[in-house]
mmCIF file of C-alpha atoms in Angstrom:
data_model
loop_
_atom_site.group_PDB
_atom_site.id
_atom_site.type_symbol
_atom_site.label_atom_id
_atom_site.label_comp_id
_atom_site.label_asym_id
_atom_site.label_seq_id
_atom_site.Cartn_x
_atom_site.Cartn_y
_atom_site.Cartn_z
ATOM 1 C CA ASP A 287 -0.102 -0.053 0.014
ATOM 2 C CA ASN A 288 0.974 3.559 -0.203
ATOM 3 C CA GLY A 289 2.583 4.997 2.926
ATOM 4 C CA GLN A 290 0.259 7.892 3.079
ATOM 5 C CA VAL A 291 -3.142 6.330 2.194
ATOM 6 C CA MET A 292 -2.251 3.481 5.025
ATOM 7 C CA LEU A 293 -1.391 6.398 7.340
ATOM 8 C CA THR A 294 -5.455 8.397 6.962
ATOM 9 C CA ASP A 295 -6.957 5.368 6.738
ATOM 10 C CA ILE A 296 -5.586 3.393 10.167
ATOM 11 C CA ALA A 297 -6.131 7.449 11.338
ATOM 12 C CA ARG A 298 -9.922 7.177 10.093
ATOM 13 C CA ARG A 299 -10.794 4.161 11.837
ATOM 14 C CA ALA A 300 -8.945 4.918 15.126
ATOM 15 C CA ASN A 301 -11.309 8.305 14.977
ATOM 16 C CA MET A 302 -8.334 11.041 15.125
ATOM 17 C CA THR A 303 -10.032 14.265 14.284
ATOM 18 C CA PHE A 304 -6.309 15.950 12.722
ATOM 19 C CA GLY A 305 -5.323 12.742 10.985
ATOM 20 C CA PRO A 306 -2.100 10.804 11.922
ATOM 21 C CA ASN A 307 -0.264 11.407 14.855
ATOM 22 C CA ARG A 308 3.499 11.710 15.233
ATOM 23 C CA LYS A 309 4.315 8.304 16.462
ATOM 24 C CA MET A 310 2.748 7.007 13.325
ATOM 25 C CA GLN A 311 4.377 9.360 10.979
ATOM 26 C CA GLU A 312 8.059 8.071 12.523
ATOM 27 C CA LEU A 313 7.062 4.712 11.916
ATOM 28 C CA MET A 314 5.910 5.195 8.344
ATOM 29 C CA VAL A 315 9.456 6.725 7.586
ATOM 30 C CA ARG A 316 11.287 3.688 8.846
ATOM 31 C CA ARG A 317 8.693 1.630 6.975
ATOM 32 C CA ASN A 318 9.804 2.862 4.045
ATOM 33 C CA SER A 319 13.075 2.682 4.984
ATOM 34 C CA GLU A 320 13.277 -1.075 5.478
ATOM 35 C CA ILE A 321 11.279 -1.665 2.329
ATOM 36 C CA LEU A 322 14.192 0.758 0.124
ATOM 37 C CA LYS A 323 16.780 -1.641 1.815
ATOM 38 C CA ALA A 324 14.796 -4.720 0.788
ATOM 39 C CA LEU A 325 14.370 -3.531 -2.825
ATOM 40 C CA ASP A 326 18.217 -2.655 -3.191
ATOM 41 C CA ALA A 327 18.603 -5.968 -1.452
ATOM 42 C CA TYR A 328 16.289 -8.505 -3.397
ATOM 43 C CA GLY A 329 15.518 -6.226 -6.067
ATOM 44 C CA ASP A 330 12.599 -7.702 -8.579
ATOM 45 C CA ASN A 331 12.023 -10.728 -5.559
ATOM 46 C CA ALA A 332 11.676 -8.250 -2.940
ATOM 47 C CA ASP A 333 7.713 -8.500 -3.021
ATOM 48 C CA THR A 334 7.316 -11.575 0.020
ATOM 49 C CA GLN A 335 9.720 -8.803 1.966
ATOM 50 C CA ILE A 336 7.734 -5.980 1.330
ATOM 51 C CA ALA A 337 4.728 -7.763 1.945
ATOM 52 C CA GLY A 338 5.949 -8.926 5.524
ATOM 53 C CA ILE A 339 7.407 -5.505 6.140
ATOM 54 C CA ASN A 340 4.018 -4.220 5.449
ATOM 55 C CA ASP A 341 2.274 -6.388 7.803
ATOM 56 C CA ARG A 342 4.687 -5.731 10.779
ATOM 57 C CA TYR A 343 4.252 -2.088 10.020
ATOM 58 C CA SER A 344 0.546 -1.925 9.809
ATOM 59 C CA VAL A 345 0.288 -3.324 13.408
ATOM 60 C CA LEU A 346 2.656 -1.409 14.994
ATOM 61 C CA ILE A 347 0.893 2.027 13.359
ATOM 62 C CA THR A 348 -2.441 0.848 14.262
ATOM 63 C CA GLU A 349 -0.674 0.577 18.175
ATOM 64 C CA ALA A 350 0.405 4.214 18.156
ATOM 65 C CA ALA A 351 -2.828 5.106 16.098
ATOM 66 C CA GLU A 352 -4.431 3.472 19.924
ATOM 67 C CA LEU A 353 -2.372 6.127 21.727
ATOM 68 C CA GLY A 354 -4.452 9.232 20.342
ATOM 69 C CA GLU A 355 -4.068 12.497 19.264
ATOM 70 C CA ASP A 356 -0.578 13.961 19.591
ATOM 71 C CA PRO A 357 0.115 15.640 22.997
ATOM 72 C CA GLY A 358 -1.616 18.639 23.494
ATOM 73 C CA MET A 359 -4.168 17.287 20.965
ATOM 74 C CA GLY A 360 -6.371 16.260 23.487
ATOM 75 C CA ARG A 361 -10.433 16.639 23.316
ATOM 76 C CA SER A 362 -10.288 19.646 25.237
ATOM 77 C CA THR A 363 -8.170 21.331 22.518
ATOM 78 C CA VAL A 364 -9.356 19.786 19.883
ATOM 79 C CA MET A 365 -12.784 21.641 20.868
ATOM 80 C CA LYS A 366 -11.193 24.942 21.776
ATOM 81 C CA ILE A 367 -10.048 24.796 17.943
ATOM 82 C CA MET A 368 -13.564 24.035 16.598
ATOM 83 C CA THR A 369 -15.233 26.682 18.940
ATOM 84 C CA LYS A 370 -12.885 28.957 17.671
ATOM 85 C CA GLY A 371 -12.927 28.409 14.344
ATOM 86 C CA SER A 372 -16.913 28.266 14.676
ATOM 87 C CA SER A 373 -16.971 32.051 15.970
ATOM 88 C CA LYS A 374 -14.760 33.364 13.202
ATOM 89 C CA GLY A 375 -16.989 31.924 10.316
ATOM 90 C CA ASP A 376 -19.932 33.447 12.570
ATOM 91 C CA SER A 377 -18.304 36.874 12.909
ATOM 92 C CA SER A 378 -18.282 36.902 8.874
ATOM 93 C CA ILE A 379 -21.535 36.828 8.507
ATOM 94 C CA PRO A 380 -22.393 40.381 10.231
ATOM 95 C CA ILE A 381 -19.731 41.930 8.074
ATOM 96 C CA ILE A 382 -21.483 40.080 5.244
ATOM 97 C CA ALA A 383 -25.011 41.686 6.002
ATOM 98 C CA ILE A 384 -23.484 45.032 6.567
ATOM 99 C CA VAL A 385 -21.937 45.425 3.020
ATOM 100 C CA VAL A 386 -25.445 44.367 1.423
ATOM 101 C CA ALA A 387 -27.645 46.584 4.135
ATOM 102 C CA ALA A 388 -24.915 49.586 2.895
ATOM 103 C CA SER A 389 -25.108 48.670 -0.839
ATOM 104 C CA SER A 390 -28.797 48.996 -0.589
ATOM 105 C CA VAL A 391 -29.020 51.923 0.999
ATOM 106 C CA ALA A 392 -26.459 53.759 -1.538
ATOM 107 C CA VAL A 393 -28.734 52.291 -4.513
ATOM 108 C CA ILE A 394 -32.116 53.650 -2.870
ATOM 109 C CA CYS A 395 -30.556 56.817 -2.363
ATOM 110 C CA THR A 396 -29.090 57.049 -5.571
ATOM 111 C CA ILE A 397 -32.465 56.358 -7.150
ATOM 112 C CA ALA A 398 -34.234 58.761 -4.928
ATOM 113 C CA CYS A 399 -31.612 61.685 -5.998
ATOM 114 C CA ALA A 400 -32.177 60.974 -9.500
ATOM 115 C CA SER A 401 -36.025 60.762 -9.075
ATOM 116 C CA MET A 402 -35.952 64.362 -7.608
ATOM 117 C CA PHE A 403 -33.491 65.960 -10.204
ATOM 118 C CA LEU A 404 -36.330 64.501 -13.154
ATOM 119 C CA VAL A 405 -39.064 66.219 -11.158
ATOM 120 C CA ARG A 406 -37.549 69.528 -11.033
ATOM 121 C CA MET A 407 -36.288 69.329 -14.273
ATOM 122 C CA TRP A 408 -39.990 68.715 -15.283
ATOM 123 C CA LYS A 409 -41.248 71.484 -13.444
ATOM 124 C CA LYS A 410 -38.732 74.032 -14.820
ATOM 125 C CA THR A 411 -39.937 72.659 -18.271
ATOM 126 C CA ARG A 412 -43.080 73.180 -17.626
ATOM 127 C CA GLN A 413 -42.793 76.838 -16.323
ATOM 128 C CA LYS A 414 -41.254 77.816 -18.892
ATOM 129 C CA THR A 415 -43.271 76.853 -21.772
ATOM 130 C CA PRO A 416 -47.258 77.853 -19.644
ATOM 131 C CA VAL A 417 -50.915 76.926 -21.315
ATOM 132 C CA GLN A 418 -52.191 79.510 -23.167
ATOM 133 C CA PRO A 419 -56.481 79.369 -23.283
ATOM 134 C CA PHE A 420 -57.441 79.333 -26.990
ATOM 135 C CA GLN A 421 -59.215 82.478 -28.414
ATOM 136 C CA GLN A 422 -62.243 82.397 -30.157
ATOM 137 C CA GLY A 423 -61.647 83.156 -33.808
ATOM 138 C CA SER A 424 -62.711 81.249 -37.280
ATOM 139 C CA GLN A 425 -59.506 80.093 -38.076
ATOM 140 C CA ILE A 426 -59.129 77.825 -34.878
ATOM 141 C CA VAL A 427 -60.021 74.157 -35.590
ATOM 142 C CA ILE A 428 -59.872 71.214 -33.149
ATOM 143 C CA GLY A 429 -59.153 68.298 -35.050
ATOM 144 C CA ASN A 430 -58.197 68.236 -38.853
ATOM 145 C CA PRO A 431 -57.921 70.915 -40.310
ATOM 146 C CA VAL A 432 -60.402 71.789 -43.635
ATOM 147 C CA THR A 433 -58.804 72.589 -46.407
ATOM 148 C CA GLN A 434 -60.210 75.938 -48.380
ATOM 149 C CA GLY A 435 -63.592 75.252 -49.554
ATOM 150 C CA THR A 436 -66.986 76.354 -49.482
ATOM 151 C CA ALA A 437 -69.067 76.686 -46.698
ATOM 152 C CA ALA A 438 -71.723 73.648 -47.953
ATOM 153 C CA GLU A 439 -68.040 71.243 -48.197
ATOM 154 C CA VAL A 440 -67.225 72.106 -44.461
ATOM 155 C CA THR A 441 -70.575 71.740 -43.072
ATOM 156 C CA THR A 442 -71.954 68.741 -45.244
ATOM 157 C CA GLY A 443 -68.343 66.723 -45.513
ATOM 158 C CA ALA A 444 -67.190 65.804 -49.252
ATOM 159 C CA PRO A 445 -68.867 63.539 -51.303
ATOM 160 C CA VAL A 446 -67.988 59.953 -51.458
ATOM 161 C CA ALA A 447 -67.341 58.035 -54.162
ATOM 162 C CA VAL A 448 -68.181 54.079 -54.276
ATOM 163 C CA ALA A 449 -65.388 51.769 -55.603
ATOM 164 C CA ALA A 450 -67.542 48.577 -56.171
ATOM 165 C CA PRO A 451 -70.517 48.350 -58.404
ATOM 166 C CA THR A 452 -73.617 46.929 -55.798
ATOM 167 C CA ARG A 453 -75.779 44.066 -56.694
ATOM 168 C CA THR A 454 -79.512 44.724 -57.374
ATOM 169 C CA LYS A 455 -81.872 42.468 -55.837
ATOM 170 C CA SER A 456 -83.610 39.964 -58.044
ATOM 171 C CA GLY A 457 -87.510 39.513 -58.839
ATOM 172 C CA SER A 458 -89.230 37.325 -55.747
ATOM 173 C CA ASN A 459 -88.494 33.970 -57.461
ATOM 174 C CA GLY A 460 -85.192 33.866 -55.524
ATOM 175 C CA LYS A 461 -82.648 31.840 -54.551
#
């Protein structure tokens, strides 16, 4: 087996929070040295020796895992570290909330200022062009203007030409 995979697997089975302890890692270094020596001595025929070395060190590393975490890494230390980690994560939440709130206020203020500016501009434009009432006269026409012509055309309208001939009713026999 790969040494790192072996250490991680044994630490996981021993419920070690922070992975392999120092003793386990020292045993793995010694195991690796012995495997390299076996390869130098036996070459390609070292499989049996390597299997024996792996079996022996697997037992030793498992016993080292039963010793627990490294000194200073007991349950109380682990709980302190985990508590500090969670409080750091919680302190970042108010910072995010403050940033979002400040951004929202900035957007709302920008919209309010732009609206006030547009209303003032509209009022100024309206004051410059006052609405004047119409004075009664013959030249004022509400709606479509009438071209110059006779008074009869204006009151009765223009003649309408029929575009298509109409059918006349046939006799009483009908269809």
